[in-house]
PDB file of C-alpha atoms in Angstrom:
ATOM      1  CA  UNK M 380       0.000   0.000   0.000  1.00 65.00           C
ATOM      2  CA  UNK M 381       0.763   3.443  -0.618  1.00 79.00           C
ATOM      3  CA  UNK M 382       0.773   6.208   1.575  1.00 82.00           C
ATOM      4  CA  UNK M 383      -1.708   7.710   0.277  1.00 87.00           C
ATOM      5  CA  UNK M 384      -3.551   4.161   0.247  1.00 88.00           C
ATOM      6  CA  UNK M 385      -2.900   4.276   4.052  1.00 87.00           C
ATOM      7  CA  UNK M 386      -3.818   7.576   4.485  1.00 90.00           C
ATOM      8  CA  UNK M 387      -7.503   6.838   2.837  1.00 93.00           C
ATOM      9  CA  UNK M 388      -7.875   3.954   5.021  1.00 92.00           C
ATOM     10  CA  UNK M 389      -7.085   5.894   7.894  1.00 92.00           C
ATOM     11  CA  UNK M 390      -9.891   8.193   6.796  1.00 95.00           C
ATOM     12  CA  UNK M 391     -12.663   5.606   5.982  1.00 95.00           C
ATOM     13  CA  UNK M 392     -12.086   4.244   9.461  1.00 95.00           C
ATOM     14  CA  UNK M 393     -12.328   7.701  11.191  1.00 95.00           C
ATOM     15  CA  UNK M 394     -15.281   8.339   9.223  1.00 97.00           C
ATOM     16  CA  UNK M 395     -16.907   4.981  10.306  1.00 96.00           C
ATOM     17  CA  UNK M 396     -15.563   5.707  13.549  1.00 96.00           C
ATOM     18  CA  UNK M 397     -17.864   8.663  13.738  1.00 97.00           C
ATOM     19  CA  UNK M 398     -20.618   7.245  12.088  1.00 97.00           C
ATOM     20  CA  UNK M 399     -20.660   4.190  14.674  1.00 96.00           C
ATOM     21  CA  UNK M 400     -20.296   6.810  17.446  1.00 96.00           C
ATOM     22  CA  UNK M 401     -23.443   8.474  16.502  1.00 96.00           C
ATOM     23  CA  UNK M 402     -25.317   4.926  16.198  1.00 96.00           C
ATOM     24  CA  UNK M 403     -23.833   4.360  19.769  1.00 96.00           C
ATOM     25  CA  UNK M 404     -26.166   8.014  20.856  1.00 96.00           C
ATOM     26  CA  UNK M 405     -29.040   6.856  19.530  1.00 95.00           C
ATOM     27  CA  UNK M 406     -29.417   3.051  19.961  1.00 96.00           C
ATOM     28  CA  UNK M 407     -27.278   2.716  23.222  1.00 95.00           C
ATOM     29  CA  UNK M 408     -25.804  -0.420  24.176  1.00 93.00           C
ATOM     30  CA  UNK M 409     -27.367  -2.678  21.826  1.00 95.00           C
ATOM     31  CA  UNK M 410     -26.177  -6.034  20.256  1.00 95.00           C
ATOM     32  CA  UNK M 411     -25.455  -4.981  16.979  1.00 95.00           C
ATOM     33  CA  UNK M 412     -23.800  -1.579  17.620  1.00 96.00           C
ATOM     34  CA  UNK M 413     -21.343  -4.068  19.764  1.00 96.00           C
ATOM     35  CA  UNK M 414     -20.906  -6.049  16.952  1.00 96.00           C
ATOM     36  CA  UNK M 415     -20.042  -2.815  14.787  1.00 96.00           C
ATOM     37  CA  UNK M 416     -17.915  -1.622  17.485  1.00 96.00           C
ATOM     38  CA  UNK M 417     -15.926  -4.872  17.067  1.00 96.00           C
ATOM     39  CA  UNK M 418     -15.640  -4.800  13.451  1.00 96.00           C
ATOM     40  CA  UNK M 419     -14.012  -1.284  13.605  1.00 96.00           C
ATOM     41  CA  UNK M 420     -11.803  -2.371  16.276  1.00 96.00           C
ATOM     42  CA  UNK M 421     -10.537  -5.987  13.826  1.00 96.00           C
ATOM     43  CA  UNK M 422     -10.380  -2.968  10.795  1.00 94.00           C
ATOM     44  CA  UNK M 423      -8.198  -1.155  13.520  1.00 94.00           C
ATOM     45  CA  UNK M 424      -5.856  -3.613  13.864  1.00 94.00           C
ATOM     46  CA  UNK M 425      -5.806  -5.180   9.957  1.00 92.00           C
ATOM     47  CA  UNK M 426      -4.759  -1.701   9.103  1.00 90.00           C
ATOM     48  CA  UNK M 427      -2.294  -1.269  11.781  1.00 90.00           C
ATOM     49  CA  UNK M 428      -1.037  -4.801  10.187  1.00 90.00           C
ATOM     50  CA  UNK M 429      -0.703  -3.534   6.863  1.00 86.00           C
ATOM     51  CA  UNK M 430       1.049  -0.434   7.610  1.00 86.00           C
ATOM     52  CA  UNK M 431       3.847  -2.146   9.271  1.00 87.00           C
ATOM     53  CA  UNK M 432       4.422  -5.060   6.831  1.00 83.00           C
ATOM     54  CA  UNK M 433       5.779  -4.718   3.192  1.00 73.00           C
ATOM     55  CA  UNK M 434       3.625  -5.512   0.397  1.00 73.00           C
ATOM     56  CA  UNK M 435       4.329  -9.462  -1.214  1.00 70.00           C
ATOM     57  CA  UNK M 436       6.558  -9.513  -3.834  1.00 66.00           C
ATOM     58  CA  UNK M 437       4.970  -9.013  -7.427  1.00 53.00           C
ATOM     59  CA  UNK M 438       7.407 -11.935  -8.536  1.00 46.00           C
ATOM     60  CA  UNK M 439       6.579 -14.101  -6.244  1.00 54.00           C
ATOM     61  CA  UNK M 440       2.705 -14.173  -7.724  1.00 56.00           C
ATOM     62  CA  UNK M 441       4.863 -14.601 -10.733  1.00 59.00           C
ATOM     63  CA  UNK M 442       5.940 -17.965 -10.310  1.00 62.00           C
ATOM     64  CA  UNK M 443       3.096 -19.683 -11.083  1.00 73.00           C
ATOM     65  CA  UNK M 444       2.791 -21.123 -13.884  1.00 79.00           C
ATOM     66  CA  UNK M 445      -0.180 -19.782 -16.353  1.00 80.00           C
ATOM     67  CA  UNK M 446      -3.094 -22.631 -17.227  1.00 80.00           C
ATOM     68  CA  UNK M 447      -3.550 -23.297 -21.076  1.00 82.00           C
ATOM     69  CA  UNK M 448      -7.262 -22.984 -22.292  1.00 80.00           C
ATOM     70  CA  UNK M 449      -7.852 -23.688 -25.500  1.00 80.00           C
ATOM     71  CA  UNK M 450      -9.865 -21.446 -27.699  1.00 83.00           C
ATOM     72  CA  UNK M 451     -11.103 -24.640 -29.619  1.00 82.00           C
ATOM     73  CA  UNK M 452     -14.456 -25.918 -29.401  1.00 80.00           C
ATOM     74  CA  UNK M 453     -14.700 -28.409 -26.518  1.00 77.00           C
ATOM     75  CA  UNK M 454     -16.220 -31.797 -26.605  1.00 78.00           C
ATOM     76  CA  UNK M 455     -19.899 -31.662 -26.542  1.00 76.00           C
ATOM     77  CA  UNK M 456     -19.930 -35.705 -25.174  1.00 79.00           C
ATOM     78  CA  UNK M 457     -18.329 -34.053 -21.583  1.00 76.00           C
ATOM     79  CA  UNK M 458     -21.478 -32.061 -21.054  1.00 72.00           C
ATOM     80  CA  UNK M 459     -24.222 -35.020 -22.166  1.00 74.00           C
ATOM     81  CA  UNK M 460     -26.609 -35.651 -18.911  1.00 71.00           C
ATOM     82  CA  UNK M 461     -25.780 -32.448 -17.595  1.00 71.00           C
ATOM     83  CA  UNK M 462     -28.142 -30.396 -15.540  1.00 65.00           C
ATOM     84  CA  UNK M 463     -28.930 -26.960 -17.259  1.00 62.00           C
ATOM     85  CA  UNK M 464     -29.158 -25.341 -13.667  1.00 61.00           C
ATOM     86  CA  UNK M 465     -30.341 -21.497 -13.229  1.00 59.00           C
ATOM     87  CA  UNK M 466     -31.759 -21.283 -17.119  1.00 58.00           C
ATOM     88  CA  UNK M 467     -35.149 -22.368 -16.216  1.00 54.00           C
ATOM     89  CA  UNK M 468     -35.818 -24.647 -19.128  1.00 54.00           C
ATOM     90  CA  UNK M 469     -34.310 -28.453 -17.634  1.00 53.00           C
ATOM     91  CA  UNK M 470     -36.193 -30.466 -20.127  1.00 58.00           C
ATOM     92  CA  UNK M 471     -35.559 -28.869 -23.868  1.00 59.00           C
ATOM     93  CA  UNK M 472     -34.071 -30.918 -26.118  1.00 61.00           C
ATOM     94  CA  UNK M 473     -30.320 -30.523 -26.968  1.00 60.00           C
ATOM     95  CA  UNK M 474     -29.940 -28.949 -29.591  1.00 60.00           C
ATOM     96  CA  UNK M 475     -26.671 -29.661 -32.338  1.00 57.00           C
TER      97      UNK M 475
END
């Protein structure tokens, strides 16, 4: 992260800092402004995290080796007796 990076987290957690303060006035001690109050304290700490450690290594992520897919068609026997799931029409026929 950049400084500026940092410095714009720093701000988005004041800012929700605030905002949670304000929930804090008007709904008191309840469950879920806990809960928020936790959050922002785990955000606290993630940051603090980041600031003090480098960034990983771009060549490290590098070192990977890239996966091949072939712009070819694919073999249409792979897909035979496969559900059609989400496109609301299961029982069309299959079409060539």
């Amino acid at each position: 992260m950049t400084r500026s990076d940092i410095a714009e987290l720093r701000y988005a957690v004041n800012q929700l800092r605030q905002s949670i303060g304000v929930l804090r006035t008007h709904y008191g001690d309840a469950g879920s402004v806990r809960r928020l109050e936790n959050d922002l304290e785990r955000l606290c700490i993630d940051a603090d995290e980041l600031e003090k450690s480098p960034p990983p290594q771009v060549a490290a992520r590098r070192g990977q080796e890239p996966i091949y897919v072939p712009d070819s068609k694919s073999d249409e026997s792979a897909w035979m007796g496969a559900q059609d799931e989400g496109l609301g029409f299961h029982s069309r026929p299959r079409t060539q």
